Coordinates of C-alpha atoms and ligand atoms in Angstrom, one line a residue:
M1102 CA -50.3 -10.7 27.1
A1103 CA -49.0 -13.3 29.3
L1104 CA -47.8 -12.3 33.3
A1105 CA -45.2 -13.7 35.0
S1106 CA -44.6 -13.4 38.6
L1107 CA -46.5 -10.6 41.2
A1108 CA -47.4 -8.0 38.6
I1109 CA -50.9 -6.8 39.0
I1110 CA -53.2 -6.6 35.6
R1111 CA -55.8 -4.6 35.8
D1112 CA -57.9 -4.7 33.3
Y1113 CA -60.2 -1.7 32.2
R1114 CA -62.4 -0.6 29.2
I1115 CA -60.2 1.4 27.4
E1116 CA -56.6 0.1 28.8
V1117 CA -54.8 -2.7 30.4
I1118 CA -52.1 -1.7 33.4
L1119 CA -49.1 -4.3 34.4
D1120 CA -47.3 -2.5 37.6
N1121 CA -44.6 -4.0 39.9
G1122 CA -44.4 -1.8 42.0
I1123 CA -41.7 -0.4 40.4
V1124 CA -43.0 0.4 36.9
R1125 CA -46.1 0.7 35.8
V1126 CA -46.9 0.0 31.9
T1127 CA -50.4 1.0 30.4
F1128 CA -51.6 -0.5 27.0
S1129 CA -54.3 0.4 25.2
K1130 CA -57.4 -1.8 24.4
P1131 CA -57.9 -3.2 22.0
G1132 CA -54.8 -1.7 19.7
G1133 CA -52.1 -3.7 22.3
D1134 CA -50.0 -0.8 21.8
V1135 CA -47.7 0.6 24.8
I1136 CA -49.1 4.2 25.5
G1137 CA -47.4 4.7 29.3
I1138 CA -45.0 3.7 30.8
K1139 CA -44.4 5.3 34.2
Y1140 CA -40.8 5.0 36.5
N1141 CA -39.6 6.6 39.4
G1142 CA -41.7 9.5 39.9
I1143 CA -41.9 10.3 36.2
D1144 CA -45.9 10.0 35.1
N1145 CA -44.8 9.0 31.5
L1146 CA -41.5 7.7 29.7
L1147 CA -43.1 8.1 26.4
E1148 CA -44.2 11.4 24.4
T1149 CA -47.4 12.5 25.5
D1150 CA -47.7 15.2 22.5
N1151 CA -47.9 11.8 20.3
K1152 CA -51.2 10.1 19.8
E1153 CA -51.5 6.7 21.9
N1154 CA -50.7 5.0 18.8
N1155 CA -47.5 6.5 18.0
R1156 CA -45.5 6.1 21.3
G1157 CA -44.8 2.5 21.7
Y1158 CA -45.4 -0.7 19.4
W1159 CA -44.4 -3.7 17.3
D1160 CA -44.6 -2.8 14.0
L1161 CA -44.4 -4.9 10.9
V1162 CA -44.5 -3.7 7.3
W1163 CA -45.7 -5.8 4.6
N1164 CA -47.4 -5.7 1.1
Q1165 CA -50.9 -6.1 2.3
K1166 CA -53.7 -6.7 0.2
P1167 CA -57.2 -5.2 1.2
G1168 CA -58.8 -7.8 3.9
E1169 CA -55.4 -9.4 4.5
K1170 CA -54.6 -9.9 7.9
A1171 CA -51.2 -11.1 9.8
N1172 CA -51.5 -13.7 12.0
N1173 CA -49.2 -11.9 15.1
I1174 CA -49.3 -12.6 18.8
D1175 CA -47.5 -10.0 20.9
T1176 CA -46.6 -10.8 24.4
Y1177 CA -45.6 -8.8 27.1
I1178 CA -43.8 -10.2 30.4
M1179 CA -43.0 -8.3 34.0
L1180 CA -41.1 -10.0 36.2
R1181 CA -41.5 -9.6 39.6
N1182 CA -38.1 -6.6 41.2
Y1183 CA -37.3 -5.8 37.3
P1184 CA -37.4 -2.0 36.5
G1185 CA -38.6 -2.6 32.9
F1186 CA -40.7 -5.6 30.8
Y1187 CA -39.8 -7.7 28.5
T1188 CA -41.5 -8.6 24.9
Y1189 CA -41.4 -10.7 22.3
S1190 CA -44.4 -11.7 18.9
I1191 CA -44.8 -14.9 17.3
L1192 CA -45.6 -14.2 14.1
E1193 CA -47.0 -17.4 11.7
R1194 CA -48.4 -17.9 8.5
L1195 CA -50.4 -21.0 8.1
D1196 CA -50.9 -23.4 5.2
G1197 CA -52.7 -22.1 2.0
W1198 CA -51.6 -18.5 2.9
P1199 CA -51.5 -16.1 0.0
E1200 CA -47.7 -14.7 -1.3
V1201 CA -46.6 -11.9 0.9
E1202 CA -42.9 -10.0 0.9
I1203 CA -42.4 -8.4 4.7
G1204 CA -39.9 -5.7 4.7
Q1205 CA -39.4 -4.8 8.1
I1206 CA -39.8 -5.9 11.7
R1207 CA -39.5 -3.7 14.3
I1208 CA -40.5 -2.3 18.1
V1209 CA -40.4 1.7 18.4
Y1210 CA -40.6 3.6 21.5
K1211 CA -40.6 7.1 21.0
L1212 CA -39.8 8.8 25.0
Q1213 CA -40.5 12.2 26.0
Q1214 CA -37.8 14.7 24.2
D1215 CA -37.8 17.5 26.7
K1216 CA -36.5 14.7 29.0
F1217 CA -34.3 12.4 26.9
D1218 CA -31.5 14.2 25.4
F1219 CA -28.6 11.8 25.8
M1220 CA -28.3 8.7 23.2
A1221 CA -25.8 6.3 23.9
I1222 CA -25.3 3.0 21.6
S1223 CA -21.5 1.9 22.2
D1224 CA -18.9 3.0 24.3
D1225 CA -17.7 5.3 22.1
R1226 CA -20.8 6.3 20.4
Q1227 CA -23.2 8.7 22.7
R1228 CA -24.4 11.5 22.4
T1229 CA -26.3 14.6 23.3
M1230 CA -29.3 15.2 20.6
P1231 CA -31.3 17.2 18.8
T1232 CA -35.2 17.1 18.9
M1233 CA -37.9 16.6 16.4
K1234 CA -38.8 20.3 16.6
D1235 CA -34.6 21.1 15.8
R1236 CA -34.6 18.9 12.8
L1237 CA -37.8 20.3 11.5
S1238 CA -36.5 23.5 11.8
G1239 CA -33.0 22.6 9.8
Q1240 CA -31.9 22.0 6.0
P1241 CA -33.2 19.1 4.7
L1242 CA -30.2 17.3 2.6
A1243 CA -29.5 15.0 0.1
Y1244 CA -32.1 12.7 1.2
P1245 CA -34.9 13.5 4.0
E1246 CA -33.3 11.3 6.7
A1247 CA -30.4 14.0 6.9
V1248 CA -30.9 17.6 8.0
L1249 CA -28.5 20.2 8.7
L1250 CA -29.0 21.8 12.3
T1251 CA -29.9 25.4 11.7
N1252 CA -31.4 26.4 14.2
P1253 CA -31.7 23.9 17.1
S1254 CA -32.6 24.4 20.8
N1255 CA -29.4 23.6 22.5
P1256 CA -27.2 26.2 20.2
Q1257 CA -23.9 23.9 20.4
L1258 CA -25.9 20.9 18.0
R1259 CA -25.7 24.3 15.3
G1260 CA -24.6 23.5 12.1
E1261 CA -24.2 19.7 13.0
V1262 CA -25.6 17.0 10.8
D1263 CA -28.2 15.3 12.0
D1264 CA -28.8 11.4 10.3
K1265 CA -30.3 8.1 11.8
Y1266 CA -28.4 6.5 9.6
Q1267 CA -24.9 7.6 11.6
Y1268 CA -26.3 5.5 14.4
S1269 CA -26.5 2.0 13.0
S1270 CA -24.7 -1.2 14.4
E1271 CA -23.5 -4.1 13.4
S1272 CA -26.1 -6.7 14.5
K1273 CA -23.2 -8.7 16.9
D1274 CA -22.4 -5.6 18.7
N1275 CA -25.9 -4.1 18.8
R1276 CA -27.3 -5.4 21.6
V1277 CA -28.0 -2.3 24.1
H1278 CA -28.8 0.9 23.5
G1279 CA -31.0 3.7 24.9
W1280 CA -31.3 7.0 25.9
I1281 CA -30.6 9.0 29.4
S1282 CA -32.6 12.3 30.3
S1283 CA -29.5 13.6 31.8
T1284 CA -31.5 16.6 33.6
S1285 CA -34.4 15.2 35.2
D1286 CA -34.2 14.7 39.2
P1287 CA -33.3 11.8 39.2
P1288 CA -31.6 10.8 36.1
V1289 CA -33.3 8.2 34.6
G1290 CA -32.1 5.9 32.0
F1291 CA -34.2 3.8 29.0
W1292 CA -32.6 1.0 27.2
I1293 CA -33.6 -1.6 24.8
I1294 CA -31.7 -5.2 25.8
T1295 CA -31.1 -7.8 23.1
P1296 CA -29.3 -10.3 24.9
S1297 CA -29.4 -12.8 21.7
Y1298 CA -29.5 -11.9 18.4
E1299 CA -30.5 -15.5 16.9
F1300 CA -33.7 -14.3 15.4
R1301 CA -32.7 -11.1 13.3
T1302 CA -31.9 -11.6 10.1
G1303 CA -28.8 -11.4 7.6
G1304 CA -26.2 -12.4 10.1
P1305 CA -23.8 -10.8 12.6
V1306 CA -22.3 -7.6 9.9
K1307 CA -26.4 -7.1 9.2
Q1308 CA -26.0 -3.3 10.4
E1309 CA -29.4 -1.6 12.2
L1310 CA -30.5 1.6 13.1
T1311 CA -30.8 1.9 17.1
C1312 CA -31.7 5.1 18.3
H1313 CA -32.5 8.3 16.8
A1314 CA -33.5 11.6 17.0
G1315 CA -37.1 12.2 18.5
A1316 CA -35.9 10.5 21.5
I1317 CA -37.0 7.5 19.8
A1318 CA -35.6 4.0 20.5
L1319 CA -35.6 0.6 18.3
S1320 CA -35.4 -2.6 18.3
M1321 CA -34.7 -3.7 14.6
F1322 CA -35.7 -7.7 13.9
T1323 CA -35.7 -7.3 10.2
S1324 CA -35.1 -5.0 8.0
A1325 CA -34.0 -4.0 3.9
H1326 CA -31.4 -1.8 5.4
Y1327 CA -27.6 -2.1 3.9
A1328 CA -29.1 -5.0 1.7
G1329 CA -32.0 -3.8 0.1
R1330 CA -34.9 -6.3 -1.4
D1331 CA -32.2 -8.8 -0.9
A1332 CA -32.9 -8.9 2.9
V1333 CA -36.8 -8.9 2.5
M1334 CA -38.6 -12.1 3.5
I1335 CA -40.4 -13.0 0.3
F1336 CA -43.3 -16.0 0.9
E1337 CA -44.8 -17.9 -1.7
E1338 CA -48.6 -19.0 -1.8
G1339 CA -48.9 -21.8 0.9
E1340 CA -45.6 -21.1 2.2
P1341 CA -46.1 -22.0 6.0
W1342 CA -43.8 -20.1 8.5
K1343 CA -43.6 -19.2 12.2
K1344 CA -40.6 -17.5 14.2
V1345 CA -40.0 -16.2 17.3
F1346 CA -38.6 -12.6 17.4
G1347 CA -37.5 -11.7 21.0
P1348 CA -37.6 -11.4 23.8
V1349 CA -36.4 -8.1 24.4
S1350 CA -36.2 -6.4 27.8
V1351 CA -36.8 -2.4 27.9
Y1352 CA -35.0 -1.8 31.6
L1353 CA -35.1 1.5 33.0
N1354 CA -32.7 2.6 35.4
S1355 CA -31.7 5.9 37.6
I1356 CA -29.3 7.8 40.0
S1357 CA -28.9 10.1 42.2
I1358 CA -28.4 13.5 40.4
D1359 CA -25.4 14.1 42.3
D1360 CA -24.2 11.3 40.2
D1361 CA -22.6 11.1 36.9
P1362 CA -25.7 10.4 33.9
L1363 CA -23.2 7.8 32.2
L1364 CA -22.8 5.5 35.0
L1365 CA -27.2 4.7 33.9
W1366 CA -25.1 3.3 30.7
Q1367 CA -22.3 1.2 33.1
N1368 CA -25.6 -0.3 34.5
A1369 CA -27.8 -1.2 31.6
K1370 CA -24.3 -2.8 30.0
E1371 CA -24.1 -4.7 33.5
K1372 CA -27.7 -5.6 33.1
L1373 CA -27.2 -7.0 29.2
Q1374 CA -24.4 -9.4 30.5
E1375 CA -27.1 -10.6 33.2
E1376 CA -29.6 -11.3 30.7
V1377 CA -27.1 -12.7 28.2
E1378 CA -26.4 -15.3 31.0
A1379 CA -29.9 -16.1 31.6
W1380 CA -30.7 -16.6 27.9
P1381 CA -32.6 -18.8 27.0
F1382 CA -35.2 -17.2 29.4
N1383 CA -37.0 -19.7 31.4
F1384 CA -40.4 -17.3 31.8
T1385 CA -41.8 -17.0 28.4
Q1386 CA -45.2 -19.3 28.8
S1387 CA -45.3 -19.7 24.7
K1388 CA -44.4 -23.2 24.0
D1389 CA -42.9 -21.7 20.2
F1390 CA -39.5 -20.1 22.7
I1391 CA -37.3 -23.2 22.9
G1392 CA -36.2 -22.9 26.2
S1393 CA -32.2 -24.1 27.3
D1394 CA -33.2 -27.8 27.9
Q1395 CA -34.6 -28.3 24.4
R1396 CA -31.8 -26.7 22.7
G1397 CA -28.1 -27.7 21.4
I1398 CA -24.6 -27.1 20.9
V1399 CA -22.2 -27.0 18.2
G1400 CA -18.2 -27.2 19.1
G1401 CA -15.5 -28.0 16.9
Q1402 CA -12.2 -26.2 15.6
L1403 CA -11.7 -24.6 12.0
L1404 CA -8.3 -24.6 10.5
I1405 CA -6.9 -22.9 7.0
R1406 CA -4.9 -24.7 4.6
D1407 CA -3.3 -22.3 2.4
R1408 CA -0.3 -23.9 1.3
Y1409 CA 0.5 -20.1 -0.1
I1410 CA 0.1 -18.6 3.1
N1411 CA 2.0 -21.7 5.5
E1412 CA 3.0 -25.4 4.7
R1413 CA 1.0 -26.3 7.6
L1414 CA -2.9 -25.9 8.7
L1415 CA -3.2 -22.5 10.3
W1416 CA -5.6 -22.0 13.3
A1417 CA -8.4 -19.8 12.3
R1418 CA -8.5 -17.1 14.3
S1419 CA -11.1 -15.1 15.2
A1420 CA -13.5 -16.9 12.9
H1421 CA -16.7 -16.0 13.1
V1422 CA -18.6 -19.5 12.7
G1423 CA -22.7 -19.5 12.4
L1424 CA -25.9 -21.7 11.9
A1425 CA -28.3 -20.9 9.5
A1426 CA -30.6 -22.7 7.4
P1427 CA -29.3 -24.6 4.6
G1428 CA -27.9 -23.0 1.4
E1429 CA -25.1 -21.9 -0.7
V1430 CA -21.7 -20.6 0.8
G1431 CA -22.3 -17.0 2.2
S1432 CA -25.8 -17.6 1.8
W1433 CA -26.6 -16.4 5.3
Q1434 CA -25.7 -12.7 4.7
K1435 CA -29.9 -12.8 2.8
E1436 CA -31.2 -15.3 4.8
S1437 CA -33.9 -13.9 6.6
K1438 CA -37.2 -16.6 7.6
G1439 CA -35.0 -18.7 9.9
Y1440 CA -32.9 -18.1 13.4
Q1441 CA -29.4 -17.8 13.2
F1442 CA -26.5 -18.6 16.0
W1443 CA -23.0 -17.4 15.8
T1444 CA -20.2 -17.4 17.5
Q1445 CA -16.4 -16.2 17.1
A1446 CA -13.5 -18.5 17.5
D1447 CA -10.7 -18.0 19.8
K1448 CA -7.0 -17.8 18.7
R1449 CA -6.3 -21.5 17.6
G1450 CA -10.2 -21.4 15.8
Y1451 CA -12.1 -23.2 18.5
F1452 CA -15.3 -22.3 18.4
S1453 CA -18.8 -23.6 20.2
I1454 CA -22.2 -22.4 19.2
K1455 CA -24.5 -22.5 22.3
N1456 CA -28.3 -22.5 22.3
V1457 CA -29.1 -23.9 19.0
V1458 CA -32.7 -24.3 18.7
P1459 CA -33.8 -27.5 17.1
G1460 CA -33.6 -27.7 13.2
N1461 CA -31.8 -28.2 10.0
Y1462 CA -28.8 -26.0 9.9
S1463 CA -25.8 -25.5 7.7
L1464 CA -22.6 -24.2 9.5
Y1465 CA -21.3 -21.3 8.1
A1466 CA -17.4 -19.0 8.5
W1467 CA -15.1 -16.9 7.4
V1468 CA -12.0 -15.4 8.6
P1469 CA -11.1 -12.0 9.1
S1470 CA -8.3 -11.2 6.4
I1471 CA -8.7 -14.7 4.7
V1472 CA -10.5 -14.2 1.5
G1473 CA -13.8 -16.1 0.8
D1474 CA -16.2 -18.1 2.5
Y1475 CA -16.7 -21.5 4.2
K1476 CA -19.5 -23.8 4.3
Y1477 CA -19.2 -26.9 6.2
T1478 CA -20.2 -29.8 3.3
K1479 CA -22.5 -31.8 5.5
N1480 CA -26.2 -30.1 7.2
I1481 CA -26.3 -30.0 11.1
I1482 CA -29.4 -31.5 12.1
I1483 CA -30.0 -30.1 15.7
E1484 CA -32.1 -32.1 18.1
P1485 CA -33.4 -31.1 21.5
G1486 CA -30.4 -31.7 23.5
S1487 CA -28.0 -31.9 21.1
K1488 CA -24.0 -32.2 21.8
I1489 CA -22.5 -32.0 18.8
D1490 CA -18.8 -32.4 18.1
L1491 CA -17.2 -31.7 14.6
D1492 CA -13.7 -31.9 15.8
M1493 CA -11.5 -30.3 12.8
L1494 CA -12.8 -28.3 9.7
V1495 CA -10.5 -27.5 7.0
Y1496 CA -11.3 -23.8 5.0
E1497 CA -9.6 -23.9 2.0
P1498 CA -9.6 -20.3 0.6
P1499 CA -10.1 -19.9 -3.0
R1500 CA -7.0 -19.7 -4.8
N1501 CA -5.4 -20.9 -7.9
G1502 CA -1.8 -19.8 -7.2
P1503 CA 0.1 -17.3 -4.6
T1504 CA -1.0 -13.8 -4.3
L1505 CA 0.6 -11.4 -6.8
W1506 CA -0.8 -8.6 -5.2
E1507 CA -3.7 -7.0 -2.6
I1508 CA -5.4 -3.8 -2.0
G1509 CA -6.7 -4.3 1.6
V1510 CA -8.0 -7.0 3.5
P1511 CA -10.9 -9.0 3.3
D1512 CA -12.4 -8.3 6.4
R1513 CA -16.1 -7.1 5.4
T1514 CA -15.2 -4.0 6.1
A1515 CA -13.6 -0.9 4.0
A1516 CA -12.7 1.0 6.9
E1517 CA -8.6 0.4 6.0
F1518 CA -8.8 2.5 3.2
Y1519 CA -8.9 6.1 2.7
I1520 CA -11.9 7.8 4.2
P1521 CA -11.9 11.4 3.3
D1522 CA -13.0 14.1 5.6
P1523 CA -15.8 15.6 5.9
Y1524 CA -17.4 18.6 4.0
P1525 CA -16.6 20.9 7.5
T1526 CA -19.5 22.4 7.3
L1527 CA -21.8 19.1 7.2
M1528 CA -19.9 17.3 10.0
N1529 CA -21.5 15.1 13.3
Q1530 CA -18.9 15.9 16.0
L1531 CA -19.5 12.6 17.4
Y1532 CA -17.4 11.2 14.5
S1533 CA -14.1 13.6 14.8
N1534 CA -11.5 11.8 15.5
H1535 CA -13.2 8.8 15.7
P1536 CA -12.6 5.3 13.9
D1537 CA -16.2 5.6 12.8
K1538 CA -15.3 8.0 10.4
F1539 CA -16.8 6.7 7.8
R1540 CA -20.4 7.2 9.3
Q1541 CA -20.1 10.8 8.4
Y1542 CA -22.8 12.7 6.0
G1543 CA -21.9 13.7 2.2
L1544 CA -18.1 11.7 2.1
W1545 CA -19.4 10.1 -1.1
D1546 CA -19.2 13.8 -2.7
R1547 CA -15.9 13.8 -1.2
Y1548 CA -14.7 11.6 -4.3
A1549 CA -15.5 14.6 -6.8
D1550 CA -13.4 17.3 -5.0
L1551 CA -10.5 15.0 -5.2
Y1552 CA -10.7 13.4 -8.5
P1553 CA -12.6 16.2 -10.4
N1554 CA -11.8 15.3 -14.5
K1555 CA -10.0 11.8 -14.3
D1556 CA -11.0 8.7 -11.9
L1557 CA -8.7 7.0 -9.3
I1558 CA -5.5 5.2 -10.7
Y1559 CA -3.8 2.6 -8.1
T1560 CA -0.5 1.9 -9.1
V1561 CA 0.6 -1.7 -7.5
G1562 CA 3.8 -1.2 -5.9
V1563 CA 4.0 2.5 -5.3
D1564 CA 0.2 3.7 -4.0
N1565 CA -1.1 2.7 -0.2
Y1566 CA -4.5 1.7 0.4
K1567 CA -4.9 3.8 3.6
K1568 CA -4.3 6.9 1.5
D1569 CA -4.7 6.3 -2.1
W1570 CA -8.0 3.8 -2.2
F1571 CA -10.9 5.5 -2.0
F1572 CA -13.0 3.7 0.7
A1573 CA -16.1 3.6 -1.4
Q1574 CA -16.7 2.9 -5.4
V1575 CA -19.2 5.9 -5.9
N1576 CA -20.2 7.9 -9.2
R1577 CA -18.8 11.4 -9.5
N1578 CA -21.4 14.5 -8.7
A1579 CA -21.0 16.2 -12.0
G1580 CA -23.2 19.3 -10.4
N1581 CA -26.9 20.3 -10.8
D1582 CA -28.2 16.9 -9.4
T1583 CA -26.0 14.4 -11.7
Y1584 CA -23.9 11.9 -11.1
E1585 CA -21.9 9.9 -13.7
A1586 CA -20.2 6.7 -13.5
T1587 CA -16.5 6.2 -12.4
T1588 CA -13.9 4.0 -14.1
W1589 CA -11.0 3.2 -11.6
Q1590 CA -8.1 1.4 -12.8
I1591 CA -5.3 -0.6 -10.9
I1592 CA -1.9 -0.7 -12.7
F1593 CA 0.0 -3.5 -12.3
E1594 CA 2.9 -5.3 -13.6
L1595 CA 4.1 -8.6 -13.6
E1596 CA 7.1 -10.5 -14.4
N1597 CA 7.5 -13.5 -16.0
V1598 CA 4.1 -14.0 -17.3
T1599 CA 3.2 -18.0 -17.4
R1600 CA 1.4 -18.3 -21.1
P1601 CA -0.9 -20.3 -21.1
G1602 CA -2.1 -19.5 -17.7
N1603 CA -4.6 -18.4 -15.7
Y1604 CA -4.8 -15.3 -13.2
T1605 CA -7.8 -14.6 -10.6
L1606 CA -8.4 -11.5 -9.7
Q1607 CA -10.2 -12.1 -6.1
L1608 CA -13.0 -9.2 -5.1
G1609 CA -14.2 -8.8 -1.5
L1610 CA -17.0 -6.7 -1.1
A1611 CA -18.1 -5.1 1.9
S1612 CA -21.7 -4.3 0.9
A1613 CA -23.7 -3.6 -2.2
T1614 CA -27.0 -2.1 -3.2
N1615 CA -28.5 -1.3 -6.1
M1616 CA -25.3 -1.4 -7.7
E1617 CA -23.7 -3.0 -10.6
L1618 CA -20.0 -3.4 -10.8
E1619 CA -18.4 -4.5 -14.2
V1620 CA -14.8 -5.5 -14.1
Ligands
LIG2584 C1 -31.7 -30.7 6.0 O1 -32.2 -29.3 4.7 C2 -31.5 -30.1 3.4 C3 -31.4 -28.9 2.6 O2 -32.6 -28.5 2.6 C4 -32.5 -31.3 2.9 O3 -31.5 -31.7 1.4 C5 -32.2 -32.0 4.1 O4 -33.1 -33.6 3.6 C6 -32.5 -32.0 5.2 N1 -32.4 -32.9 6.3 C7 -33.5 -33.1 7.0 C8 -33.1 -34.5 8.2 O5 -34.5 -32.6 6.9
LIG2585 C1 -26.4 23.8 -13.9 O1 -27.1 24.3 -14.5 C2 -27.1 25.6 -14.7 C3 -28.4 26.3 -15.4 O2 -28.7 25.2 -16.4 C4 -26.0 26.3 -16.1 O3 -25.6 27.5 -15.6 C5 -25.0 25.2 -14.9 O4 -23.8 25.4 -15.9 C6 -25.0 24.2 -14.7 N1 -23.3 23.7 -14.2 C7 -23.0 22.1 -14.3 C8 -22.1 21.9 -13.5 O5 -23.5 21.7 -15.1
LIG2586 C1 11.5 -14.2 -12.9 O1 12.5 -14.8 -13.8 C2 13.9 -14.7 -13.3 C3 14.5 -15.5 -14.3 O2 14.3 -17.0 -13.6 C4 14.3 -14.6 -11.8 O3 15.0 -13.8 -12.0 C5 13.2 -13.3 -11.3 O4 13.4 -13.5 -9.9 C6 11.3 -13.5 -11.9 N1 10.8 -12.8 -10.9 C7 9.5 -12.6 -10.4 C8 9.2 -11.9 -9.9 O5 9.4 -13.9 -10.0
LIG2587 C1 -7.6 -22.2 -17.6 O1 -8.9 -21.8 -16.9 C2 -10.2 -22.7 -17.8 C3 -11.2 -22.7 -16.9 O2 -11.2 -23.3 -15.9 C4 -9.3 -23.7 -18.2 O3 -10.6 -24.5 -19.1 C5 -7.9 -23.9 -18.9 O4 -7.7 -25.4 -18.8 C6 -7.2 -23.3 -18.1 N1 -6.0 -22.7 -18.8 C7 -4.7 -23.0 -17.9 C8 -3.4 -23.0 -18.8 O5 -4.6 -23.5 -17.2

């Protein structure tokens, strides 16, 4: 635990207190768990019905063997005048340590459920939430996380589905989320702010949980969610490793009872912008957290050479460009041990990746609507204060000839395809008339309704992928908890087939976990 500025630490026998006059945080001793957060007249924002070790904690899930311990230093920082606190953790493996797999690293806060009733994770994903009790009195659905609320304390939620996975976000968008106690006087907001996601695994489009019922707010650093074992950190015997996770902050705000509680969300977003501008923070005391003067910058312009689209070089408009550990093309998606630094290019393909921690990286990119993945041929070595200008980089998408037909857009989402309506009895009202309709529960089973006997047949030139291509390649619910494999067909005609000649079928997968696709 580190102290910055004028916080007061009192070290009692069984607890430790950080207090800056605005917020008082109480930690268990020796456990180091956050057991109390006092703010604005509320004695404890955390759920006091929970045991002390089940309110606010760092959580590391690994295949621990008897007698093994993790070397893990969690640090909390409280600044003068900051309504909240920062936390980060340094994880280290030393030479000679045994092999280990780490499946999850996260921070969990469980807030008082009778106060924190409203959750906000983005501008268009906010809602009044059920409680844990509402879930327990509900009807479990296909997996334990999904529950039909049959008897919630708030009758307006009756008949809705609650499922924490419906509130996942892509890492690049998962920067501020939290809860509002909309009916307390005054209303209070509890937010987790993540100014940089350099320490998260899997790059910008890895999805992670944010908040969920139980008035739970998470900061996810690594997990197998949406990627399976490929995203798990697997260390060989003797493999040394060290990484700083965070800092992230818990930011608290409040507003007059006469004002709109949603102003708390607006204020939290403004605070995120301030934190982004202050990144990398200069108040950490560990030398393992690299400060701005020790970080580097890499810039350039990414262009596309694809003579089947245009004879001239094209700008890699809005390309996602990032640095991650050296590896194969696209390896950043499964990379979990190092830092990753991503940015999005402007419309001319210019990019600038700032605040890069010294190290050895590959430079990766992909361009929305352009097939394939880019990797720069050389490694990028960042030294303290490096300023690297790569000038012009040219990406040549993999192709052997003109596109004869294409279904959808290669952009790492399936959002453009046909997304069925959910079962009317299994809806989350948040996603009615919402661009994230695909997050509704049970859509996979709708395939069996649409294609009860025969599988999907798509005719190129006749069908429209927005209406005729089911958004996910699923198996068919054949009743009685049985599922059968499905075989889809794409019908197309080619005139003037070149013989002998090669034709290439390219597949862009938006995600795949525990699946096998045969073509
Ligand atoms: C960077 O990493 C690559 C791939 O692991 C390795 O071949 C290369 O030698 C490294 N370069 C430096 C300077 O460490
Ligand atoms: C499901 O199982 C029941 C009882 O064994 C049987 O009567 C019914 O026909 C089965 N339904 C299907 C769709 O297989
Ligand atoms: C096929 O070849 C014929 C004759 O050369 C030509 O008129 C036609 O446009 C070609 N069709 C396609 C799809 O290229
Ligand atoms: C087709 O591709 C194979 C494998 O790359 C290659 O060996 C063969 O020469 C190609 N045939 C033609 C006609 O281009």
